[in-house]
Coordinates of C-alpha atoms and ligand atoms in Angstrom, one line a residue:
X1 CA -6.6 9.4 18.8
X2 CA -4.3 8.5 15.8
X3 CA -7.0 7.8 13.7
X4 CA -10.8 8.6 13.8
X5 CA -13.9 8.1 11.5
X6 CA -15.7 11.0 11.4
X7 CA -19.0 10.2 9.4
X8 CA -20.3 13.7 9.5
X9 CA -20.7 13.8 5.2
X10 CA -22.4 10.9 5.4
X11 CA -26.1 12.0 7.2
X12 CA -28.5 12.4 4.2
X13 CA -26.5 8.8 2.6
X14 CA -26.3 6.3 5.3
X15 CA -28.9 6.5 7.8
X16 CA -29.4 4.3 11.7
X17 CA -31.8 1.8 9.7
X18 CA -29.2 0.8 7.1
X19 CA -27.0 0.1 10.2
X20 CA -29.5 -1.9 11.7
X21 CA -30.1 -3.5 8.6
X22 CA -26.6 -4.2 8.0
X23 CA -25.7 -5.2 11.4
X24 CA -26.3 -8.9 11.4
X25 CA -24.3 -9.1 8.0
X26 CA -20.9 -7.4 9.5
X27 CA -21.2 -9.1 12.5
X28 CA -21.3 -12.3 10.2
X29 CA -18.8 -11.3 8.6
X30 CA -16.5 -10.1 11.1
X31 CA -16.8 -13.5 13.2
X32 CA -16.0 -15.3 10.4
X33 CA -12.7 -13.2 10.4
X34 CA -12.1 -13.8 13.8
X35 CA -12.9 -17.2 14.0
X36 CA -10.7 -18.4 11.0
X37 CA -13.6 -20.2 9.4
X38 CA -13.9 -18.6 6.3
X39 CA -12.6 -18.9 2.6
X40 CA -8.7 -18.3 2.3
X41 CA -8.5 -19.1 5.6
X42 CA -4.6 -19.8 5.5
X43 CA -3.9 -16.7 4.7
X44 CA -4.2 -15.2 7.8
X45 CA -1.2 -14.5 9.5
X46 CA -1.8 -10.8 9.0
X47 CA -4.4 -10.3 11.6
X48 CA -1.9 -11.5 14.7
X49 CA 1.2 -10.4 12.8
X50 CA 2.3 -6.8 15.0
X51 CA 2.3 -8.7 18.4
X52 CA 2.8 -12.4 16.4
X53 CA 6.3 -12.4 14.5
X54 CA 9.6 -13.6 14.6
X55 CA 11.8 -11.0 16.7
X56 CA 15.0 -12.4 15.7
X57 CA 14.6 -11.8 12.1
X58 CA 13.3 -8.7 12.6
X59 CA 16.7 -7.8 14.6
X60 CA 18.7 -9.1 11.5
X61 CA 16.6 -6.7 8.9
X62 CA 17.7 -3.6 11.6
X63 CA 21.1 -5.0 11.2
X64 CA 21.2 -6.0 7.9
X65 CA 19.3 -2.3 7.3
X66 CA 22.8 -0.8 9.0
X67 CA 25.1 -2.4 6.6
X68 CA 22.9 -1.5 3.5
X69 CA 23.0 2.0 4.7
X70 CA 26.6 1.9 5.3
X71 CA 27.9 0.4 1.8
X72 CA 25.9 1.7 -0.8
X73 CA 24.8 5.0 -2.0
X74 CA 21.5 3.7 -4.0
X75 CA 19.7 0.7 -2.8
X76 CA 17.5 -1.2 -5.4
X77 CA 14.4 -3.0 -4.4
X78 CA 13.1 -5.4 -6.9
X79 CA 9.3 -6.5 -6.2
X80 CA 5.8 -6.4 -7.5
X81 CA 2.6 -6.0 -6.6
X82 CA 2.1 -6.9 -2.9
X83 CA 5.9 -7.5 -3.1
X84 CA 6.4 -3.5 -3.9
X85 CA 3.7 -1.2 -2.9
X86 CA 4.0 -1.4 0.6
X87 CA 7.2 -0.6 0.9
X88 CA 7.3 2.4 -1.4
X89 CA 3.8 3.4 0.4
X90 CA 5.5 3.7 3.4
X91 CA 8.8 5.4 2.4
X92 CA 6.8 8.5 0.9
X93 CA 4.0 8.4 4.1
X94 CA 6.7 8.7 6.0
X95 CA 9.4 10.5 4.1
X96 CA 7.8 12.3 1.2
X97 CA 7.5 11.6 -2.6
X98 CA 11.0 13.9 -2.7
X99 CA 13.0 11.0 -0.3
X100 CA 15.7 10.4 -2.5
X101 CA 16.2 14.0 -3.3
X102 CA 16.6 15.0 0.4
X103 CA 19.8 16.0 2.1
X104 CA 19.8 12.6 4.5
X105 CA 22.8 10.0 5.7
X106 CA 20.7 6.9 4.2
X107 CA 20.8 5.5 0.1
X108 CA 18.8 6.7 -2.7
X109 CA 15.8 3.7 -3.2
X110 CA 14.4 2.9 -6.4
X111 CA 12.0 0.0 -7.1
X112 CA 12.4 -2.0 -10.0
X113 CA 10.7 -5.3 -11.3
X114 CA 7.7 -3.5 -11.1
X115 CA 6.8 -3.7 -15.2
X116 CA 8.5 -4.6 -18.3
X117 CA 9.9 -1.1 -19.4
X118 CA 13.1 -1.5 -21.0
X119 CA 13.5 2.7 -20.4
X120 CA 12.7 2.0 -16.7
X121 CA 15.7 -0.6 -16.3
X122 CA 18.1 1.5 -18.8
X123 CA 17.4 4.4 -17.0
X124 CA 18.2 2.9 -13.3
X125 CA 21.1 1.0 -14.9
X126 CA 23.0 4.6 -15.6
X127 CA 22.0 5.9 -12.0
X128 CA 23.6 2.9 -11.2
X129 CA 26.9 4.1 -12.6
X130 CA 29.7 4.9 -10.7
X131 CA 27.8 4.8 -7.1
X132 CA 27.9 1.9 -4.9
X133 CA 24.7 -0.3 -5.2
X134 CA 22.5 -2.5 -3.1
X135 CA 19.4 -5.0 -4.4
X136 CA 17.0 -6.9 -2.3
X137 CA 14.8 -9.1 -4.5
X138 CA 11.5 -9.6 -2.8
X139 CA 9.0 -12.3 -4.6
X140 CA 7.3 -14.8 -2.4
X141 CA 6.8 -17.0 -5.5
X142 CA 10.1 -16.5 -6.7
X143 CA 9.0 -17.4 -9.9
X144 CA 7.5 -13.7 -10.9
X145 CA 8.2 -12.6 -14.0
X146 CA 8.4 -8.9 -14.1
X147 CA 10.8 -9.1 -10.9
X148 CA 12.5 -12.3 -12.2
X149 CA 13.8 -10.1 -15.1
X150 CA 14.8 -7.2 -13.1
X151 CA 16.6 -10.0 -10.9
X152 CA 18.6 -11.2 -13.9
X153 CA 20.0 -7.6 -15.4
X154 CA 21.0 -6.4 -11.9
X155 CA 22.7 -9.3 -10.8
X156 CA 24.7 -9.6 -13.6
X157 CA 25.6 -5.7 -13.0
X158 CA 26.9 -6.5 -9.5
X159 CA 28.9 -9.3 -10.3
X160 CA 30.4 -7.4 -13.2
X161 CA 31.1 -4.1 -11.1
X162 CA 32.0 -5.9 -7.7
X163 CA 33.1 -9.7 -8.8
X164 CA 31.3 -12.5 -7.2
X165 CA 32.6 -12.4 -3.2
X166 CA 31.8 -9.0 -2.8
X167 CA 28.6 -9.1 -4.8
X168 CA 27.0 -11.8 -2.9
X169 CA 27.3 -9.5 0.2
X170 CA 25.3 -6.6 -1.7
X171 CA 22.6 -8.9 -2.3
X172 CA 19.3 -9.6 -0.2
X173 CA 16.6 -11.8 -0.7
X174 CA 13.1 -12.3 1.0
X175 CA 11.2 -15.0 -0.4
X176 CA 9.5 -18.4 0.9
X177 CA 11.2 -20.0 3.6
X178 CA 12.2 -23.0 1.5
X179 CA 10.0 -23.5 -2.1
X180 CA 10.7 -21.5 -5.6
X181 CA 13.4 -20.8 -7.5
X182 CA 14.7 -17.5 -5.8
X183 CA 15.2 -19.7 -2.3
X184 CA 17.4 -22.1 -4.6
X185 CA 19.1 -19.4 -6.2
X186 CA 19.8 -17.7 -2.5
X187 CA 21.2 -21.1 -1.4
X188 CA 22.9 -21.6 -4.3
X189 CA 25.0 -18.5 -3.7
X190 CA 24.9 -17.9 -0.7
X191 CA 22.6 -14.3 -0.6
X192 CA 20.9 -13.5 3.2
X193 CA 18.0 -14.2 3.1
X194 CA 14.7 -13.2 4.7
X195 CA 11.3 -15.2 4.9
X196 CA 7.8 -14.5 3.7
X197 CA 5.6 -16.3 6.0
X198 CA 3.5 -18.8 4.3
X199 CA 0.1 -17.6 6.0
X200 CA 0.5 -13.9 4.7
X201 CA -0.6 -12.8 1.0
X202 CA 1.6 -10.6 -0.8
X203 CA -0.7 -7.4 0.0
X204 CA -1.1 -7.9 3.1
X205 CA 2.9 -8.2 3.6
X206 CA 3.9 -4.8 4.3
X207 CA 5.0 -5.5 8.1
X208 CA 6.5 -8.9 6.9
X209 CA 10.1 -8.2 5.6
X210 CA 8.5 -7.7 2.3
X211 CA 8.0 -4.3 4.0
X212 CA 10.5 -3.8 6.5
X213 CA 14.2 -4.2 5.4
X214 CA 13.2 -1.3 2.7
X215 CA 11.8 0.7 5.3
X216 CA 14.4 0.1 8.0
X217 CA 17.0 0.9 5.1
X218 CA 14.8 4.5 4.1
X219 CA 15.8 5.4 8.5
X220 CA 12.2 4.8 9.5
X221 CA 11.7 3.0 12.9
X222 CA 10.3 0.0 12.0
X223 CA 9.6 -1.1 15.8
X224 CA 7.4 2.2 15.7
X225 CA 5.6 1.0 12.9
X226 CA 4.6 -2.3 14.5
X227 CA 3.8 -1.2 17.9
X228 CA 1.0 1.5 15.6
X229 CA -0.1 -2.0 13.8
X230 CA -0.3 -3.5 17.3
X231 CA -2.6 -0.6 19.0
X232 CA -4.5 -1.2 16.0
X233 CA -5.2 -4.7 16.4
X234 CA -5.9 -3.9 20.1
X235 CA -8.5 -0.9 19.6
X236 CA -10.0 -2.9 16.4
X237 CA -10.9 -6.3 18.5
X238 CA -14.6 -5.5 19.2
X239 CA -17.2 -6.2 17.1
X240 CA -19.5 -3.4 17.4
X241 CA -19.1 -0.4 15.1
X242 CA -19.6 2.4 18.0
X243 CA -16.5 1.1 19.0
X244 CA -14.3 -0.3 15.8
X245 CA -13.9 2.1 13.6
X246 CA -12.8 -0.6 10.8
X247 CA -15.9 -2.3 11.3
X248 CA -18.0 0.6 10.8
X249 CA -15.7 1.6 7.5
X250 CA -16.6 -1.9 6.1
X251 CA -20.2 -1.5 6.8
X252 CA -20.3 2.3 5.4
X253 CA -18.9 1.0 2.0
X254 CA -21.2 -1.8 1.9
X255 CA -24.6 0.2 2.8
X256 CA -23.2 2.9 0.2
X257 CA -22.5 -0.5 -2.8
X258 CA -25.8 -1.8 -2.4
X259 CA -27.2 1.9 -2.4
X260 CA -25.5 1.6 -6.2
X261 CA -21.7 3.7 -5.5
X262 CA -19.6 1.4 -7.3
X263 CA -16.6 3.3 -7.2
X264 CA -14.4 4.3 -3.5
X265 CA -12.2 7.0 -4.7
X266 CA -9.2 7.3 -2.0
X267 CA -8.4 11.0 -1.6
X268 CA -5.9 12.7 0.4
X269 CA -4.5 16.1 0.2
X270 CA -1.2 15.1 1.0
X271 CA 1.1 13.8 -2.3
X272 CA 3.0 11.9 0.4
X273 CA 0.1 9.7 0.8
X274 CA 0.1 8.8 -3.4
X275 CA 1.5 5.6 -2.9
X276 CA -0.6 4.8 0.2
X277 CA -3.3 4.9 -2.5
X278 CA -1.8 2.8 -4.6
X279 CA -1.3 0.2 -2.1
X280 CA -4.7 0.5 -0.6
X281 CA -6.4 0.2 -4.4
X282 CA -4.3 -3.3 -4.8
X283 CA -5.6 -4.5 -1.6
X284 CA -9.0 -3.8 -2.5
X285 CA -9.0 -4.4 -5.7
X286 CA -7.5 -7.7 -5.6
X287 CA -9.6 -8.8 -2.4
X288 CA -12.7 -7.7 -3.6
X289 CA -12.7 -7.6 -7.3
X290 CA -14.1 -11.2 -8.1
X291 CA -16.7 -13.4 -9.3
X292 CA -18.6 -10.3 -10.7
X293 CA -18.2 -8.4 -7.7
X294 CA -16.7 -5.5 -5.8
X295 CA -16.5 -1.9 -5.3
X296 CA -14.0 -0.5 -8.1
X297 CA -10.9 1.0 -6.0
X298 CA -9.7 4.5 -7.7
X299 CA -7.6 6.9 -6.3
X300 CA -7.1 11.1 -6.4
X301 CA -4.6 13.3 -4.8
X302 CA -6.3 17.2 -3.9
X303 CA -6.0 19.9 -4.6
X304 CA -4.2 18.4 -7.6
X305 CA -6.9 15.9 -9.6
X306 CA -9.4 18.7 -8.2
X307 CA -8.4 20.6 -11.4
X308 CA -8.4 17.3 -13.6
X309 CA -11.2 14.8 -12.0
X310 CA -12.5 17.3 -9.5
X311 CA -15.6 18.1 -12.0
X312 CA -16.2 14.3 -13.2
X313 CA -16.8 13.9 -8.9
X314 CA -18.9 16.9 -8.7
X315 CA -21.5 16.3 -11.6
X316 CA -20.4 13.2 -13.3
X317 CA -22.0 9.6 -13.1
X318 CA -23.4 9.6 -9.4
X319 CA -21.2 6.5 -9.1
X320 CA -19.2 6.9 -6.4
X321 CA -18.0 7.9 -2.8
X322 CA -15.2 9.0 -1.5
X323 CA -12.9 8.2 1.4
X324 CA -10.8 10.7 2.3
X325 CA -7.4 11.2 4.8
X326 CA -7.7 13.4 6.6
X327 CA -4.3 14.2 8.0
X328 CA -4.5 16.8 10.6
X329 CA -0.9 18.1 11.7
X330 CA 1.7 18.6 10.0
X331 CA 5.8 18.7 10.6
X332 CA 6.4 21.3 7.7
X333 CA 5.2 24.8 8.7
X334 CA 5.0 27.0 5.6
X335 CA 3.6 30.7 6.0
X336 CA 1.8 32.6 3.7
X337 CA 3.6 35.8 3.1
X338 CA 2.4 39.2 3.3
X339 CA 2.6 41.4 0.9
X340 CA 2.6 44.9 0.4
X341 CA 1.5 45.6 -3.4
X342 CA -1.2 42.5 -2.7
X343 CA -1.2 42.3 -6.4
X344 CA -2.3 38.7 -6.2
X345 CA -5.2 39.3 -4.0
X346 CA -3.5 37.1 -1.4
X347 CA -3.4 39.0 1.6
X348 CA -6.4 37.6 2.9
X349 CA -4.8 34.3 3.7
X350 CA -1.2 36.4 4.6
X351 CA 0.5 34.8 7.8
X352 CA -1.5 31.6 7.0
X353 CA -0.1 28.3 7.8
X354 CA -0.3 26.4 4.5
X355 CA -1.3 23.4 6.1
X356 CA -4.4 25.1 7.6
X357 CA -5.0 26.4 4.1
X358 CA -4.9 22.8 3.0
X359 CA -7.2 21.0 5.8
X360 CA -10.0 24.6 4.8
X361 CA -9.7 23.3 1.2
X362 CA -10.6 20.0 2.2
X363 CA -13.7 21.2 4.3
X364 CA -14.8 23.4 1.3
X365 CA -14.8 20.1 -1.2
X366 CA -16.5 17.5 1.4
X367 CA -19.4 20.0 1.9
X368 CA -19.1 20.7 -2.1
X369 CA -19.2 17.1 -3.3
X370 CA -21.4 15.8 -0.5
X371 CA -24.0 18.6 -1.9
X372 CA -23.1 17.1 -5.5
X373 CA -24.2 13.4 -4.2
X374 CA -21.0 12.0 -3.6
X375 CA -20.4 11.1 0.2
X376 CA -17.5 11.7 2.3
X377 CA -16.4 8.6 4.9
X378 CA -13.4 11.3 6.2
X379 CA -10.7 9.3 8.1
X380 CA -9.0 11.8 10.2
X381 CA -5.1 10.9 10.8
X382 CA -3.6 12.8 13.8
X383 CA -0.1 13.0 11.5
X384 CA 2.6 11.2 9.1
X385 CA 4.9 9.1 10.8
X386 CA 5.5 5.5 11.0
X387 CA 3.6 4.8 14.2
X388 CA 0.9 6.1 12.4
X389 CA 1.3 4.2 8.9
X390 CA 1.0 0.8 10.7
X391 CA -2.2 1.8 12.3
X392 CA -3.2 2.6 9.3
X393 CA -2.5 -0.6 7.1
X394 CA -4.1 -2.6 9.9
X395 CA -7.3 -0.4 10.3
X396 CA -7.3 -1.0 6.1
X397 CA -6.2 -4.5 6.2
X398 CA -9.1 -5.6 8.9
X399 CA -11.7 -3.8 6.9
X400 CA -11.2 -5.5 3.6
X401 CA -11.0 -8.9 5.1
X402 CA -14.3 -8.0 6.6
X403 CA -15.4 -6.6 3.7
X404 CA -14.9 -9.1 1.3
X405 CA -16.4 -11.4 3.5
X406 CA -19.5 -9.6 3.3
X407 CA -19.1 -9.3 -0.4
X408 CA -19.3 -13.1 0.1
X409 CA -15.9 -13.5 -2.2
X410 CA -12.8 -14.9 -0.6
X411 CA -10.4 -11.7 0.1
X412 CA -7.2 -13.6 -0.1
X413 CA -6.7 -15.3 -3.6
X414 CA -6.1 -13.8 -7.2
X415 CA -7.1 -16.3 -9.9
X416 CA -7.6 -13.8 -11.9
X417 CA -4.1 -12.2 -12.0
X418 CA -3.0 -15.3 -13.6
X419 CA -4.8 -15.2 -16.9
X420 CA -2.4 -12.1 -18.4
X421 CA 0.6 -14.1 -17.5
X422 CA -0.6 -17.6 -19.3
X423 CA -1.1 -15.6 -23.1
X424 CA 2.6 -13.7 -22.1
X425 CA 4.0 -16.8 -21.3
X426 CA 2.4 -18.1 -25.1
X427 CA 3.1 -15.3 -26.9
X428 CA 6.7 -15.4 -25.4
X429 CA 7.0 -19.5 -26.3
X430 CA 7.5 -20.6 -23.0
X431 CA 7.8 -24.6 -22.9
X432 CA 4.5 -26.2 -22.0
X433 CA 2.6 -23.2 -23.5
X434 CA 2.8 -24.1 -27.1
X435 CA -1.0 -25.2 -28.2
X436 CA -2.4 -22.1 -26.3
X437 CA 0.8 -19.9 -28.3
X438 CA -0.9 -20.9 -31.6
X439 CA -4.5 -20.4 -30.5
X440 CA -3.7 -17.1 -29.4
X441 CA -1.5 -16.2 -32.5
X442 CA -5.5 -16.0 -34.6
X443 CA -6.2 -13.4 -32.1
X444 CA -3.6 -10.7 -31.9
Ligands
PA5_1 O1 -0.9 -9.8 -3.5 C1 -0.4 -10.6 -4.2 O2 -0.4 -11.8 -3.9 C2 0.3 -10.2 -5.5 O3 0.2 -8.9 -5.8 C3 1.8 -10.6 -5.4 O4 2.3 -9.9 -4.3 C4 2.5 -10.2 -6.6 O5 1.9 -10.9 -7.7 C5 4.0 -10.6 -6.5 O6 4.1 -12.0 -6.2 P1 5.5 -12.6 -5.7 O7 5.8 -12.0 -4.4 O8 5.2 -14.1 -5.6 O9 6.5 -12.3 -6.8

């Protein structure tokens, strides 16, 4: 089983009548899904996208992968939000936060374009220097700001360092098929290009080429990652929670909302899953987080934030539950030492794989905090590897759709996101923002 819900913290929180009560609800909910009848219903190309997308393209982003690999020693990917996360999220799942660090045959990757931080670009600029470089631009809008700038610095680098021919051939673009000002750009110059389908949100990209040329380019087997996403969709297609273990995730963090846990803290004890996090908190905070609503997404990595918001979880606001990964083998075996002096007080756990160390530390917390009256939904993960990172984005991915269905919200629009950008745009005198510019200059 590559992944498995075990809901064995969860006795003295969620009991058979709140699933009864529940029930008709999710199974609402979950039809809805399924039957493409609910809000933001374009914006589902996700849900039949491992067994339902283009197979040539996804032989060019192998190839195209090959020829990144083979020209350039650092490979910068410019994206935001759903246009970055997933990709880095599944470069460390698979690889480790300490990828580019590695002994390995494949470029360096650093993201860019994800915020406004002049030291940020600066800095990549001079890693930049005197090493071959690759960009692919990812924005589905192609209008972006944040990523628009990034664009725009790094472009003019590579036409400076390599002159216009060979620049062109360092560059890659995914973006709409044929709206936005990136696609015209592309055309204009000539830049391969690769297509974010229309009917797929930017956080729910990931196995789109959003996702995949980055990944292919970091070595991973990207095939492996969509046949995972495709056993997903196949062992997530009932609806009934004994036997769909997303459904029965969306229902758990619903009973727990309306028993008042406002906050899902996403733990693992693996720093390789860090990213996942943060890719999982936009999905559900963008999906969820509207019209008043929503359960807050937060994030901790153990044993780490055990030492900083380990004690807020234990006896703090009774605010929250947590979901915790669970990831049960791992590739790197590590022994304890023994030692003769035991002046640490060690040898107890001498000859100890750390890993087991790790999962025991685990046990000790769910039973601690589940005393403390936070529950545990524990999602056990048979290992890291991409197989199992695209069973994991579709186990998450199905959830939240169901989930925010149930919320009652629709999980595949922002309008939020757009207010920030409307005072920036003021503030920055952008034509056509001028009246809302001086309104704004009485508040800051
Ligand atoms: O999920 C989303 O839709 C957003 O996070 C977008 O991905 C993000 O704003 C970037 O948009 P774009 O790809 O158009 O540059």
């Amino acid at each position: 089983m590559t992944l498995k819900l075990n809901d064995k913290y969860l006795s003295k929180f969620v009991t058979q009548d709140d699933y009864n009560k529940i029930k008709p609800t999710l199974e609402s909910a979950y039809q809805t899904l399924t039957s493409r009848t609910g809000k933001g219903n374009d914006f589902l190309g996700w849900i039949d996208l491992p067994v339902n997308y283009d197979r040539e393209e996804f032989e060019r982003i192998k190839s195209a992968a090959k020829r990144i690999q083979n020209s350039c020693d650092v490979f910068i990917v410019i994206g935001i939000g759903g246009s970055y996360l997933g990709a880095r999220a599944a470069i460390e799942f698979c690889k480790g936060q300490k990828y580019n660090a590695l002994k390995k045959s494949t470029p360096d990757i650093y993201f860019s374009g994800n915020d406004i931080s002049a030291s940020n670009i600066s800095e990549l600029l001079e890693i930049c220097e005197g090493r071959d470089v690759c960009v692919n631009v990812i924005s589905k809008s192609g209008t972006t700001t944040e990523p628009a700038i990034a664009f725009r610095i790094f472009r003019d680098m590579l036409y400076k360092k390599y002159g216009k021919e060979e620049a062109v051939k360092r560059i890659f673009v995914t973006t709409d098929r044929c709206r936005g000002k990136l696609k015209e750009l592309s055309d204009a110059e000539g830049y391969e290009t690769f297509v974010v389908p229309d009917d797929v949100g930017g956080r729910f990209s990931v196995l789109t080429p959003v996702g995949l040329l980055p990944i292919a380019v970091a070595g991973i087997d990207i095939s492996d990652m969509m046949k995972g996403a495709a056993d997903a969709r196949e062992n997530y297609s009932l609806c009934d929670i004994e036997k769909n273990d997303s459904l029965k995730y969306a229902a758990i963090r619903n009973i727990l909302h309306a028993k008042g846990k406002s906050v899902e803290i996403l733990a693992s004890y693996e720093s390789a899953l860090a990213m996942t996090a943060e890719w999982w908190k936009q999905l559900y905070g963008e999906s969820e987080g509207k019209e008043n609503k929503g359960i807050f997404p937060a994030s901790v990595s153990f044993t780490t934030d055990l030492h900083s918001m380990g004690q807020f979880i234990q006896q703090g606001s009774r605010i929250m539950f947590e979901t915790v990964i669970d990831v049960q083998n791992s590739d790197s075996k590590v022994l304890i030492p023994y030692d003769e002096s035991n002046s640490d007080g060690l040898n107890f756990i001498a000859g100890k794989d750390m890993h087991y160390v790790s999962r025991t530390a685990f046990k000790g917390t769910a039973i601690a905090h589940t005393d403390g009256n936070t529950p545990n939904i524990v999602l056990e993960l048979e290992k890291r590897g991409a197989y199992e990172f695209g069973y994991l984005v579709y186990f998450f991915e199905l959830a939240c759709g169901i989930s925010g269905y149930i919320l009652g919200v629709n999980p595949f629009d922002q309008p939020g996101v757009e207010e920030y950008k409307k005072n920036m745009f003021a503030l920055l005198g952008k034509p056509g923002y001028e009246e809302l510019g001086k309104q704004l200059l009485d508040k800051i």
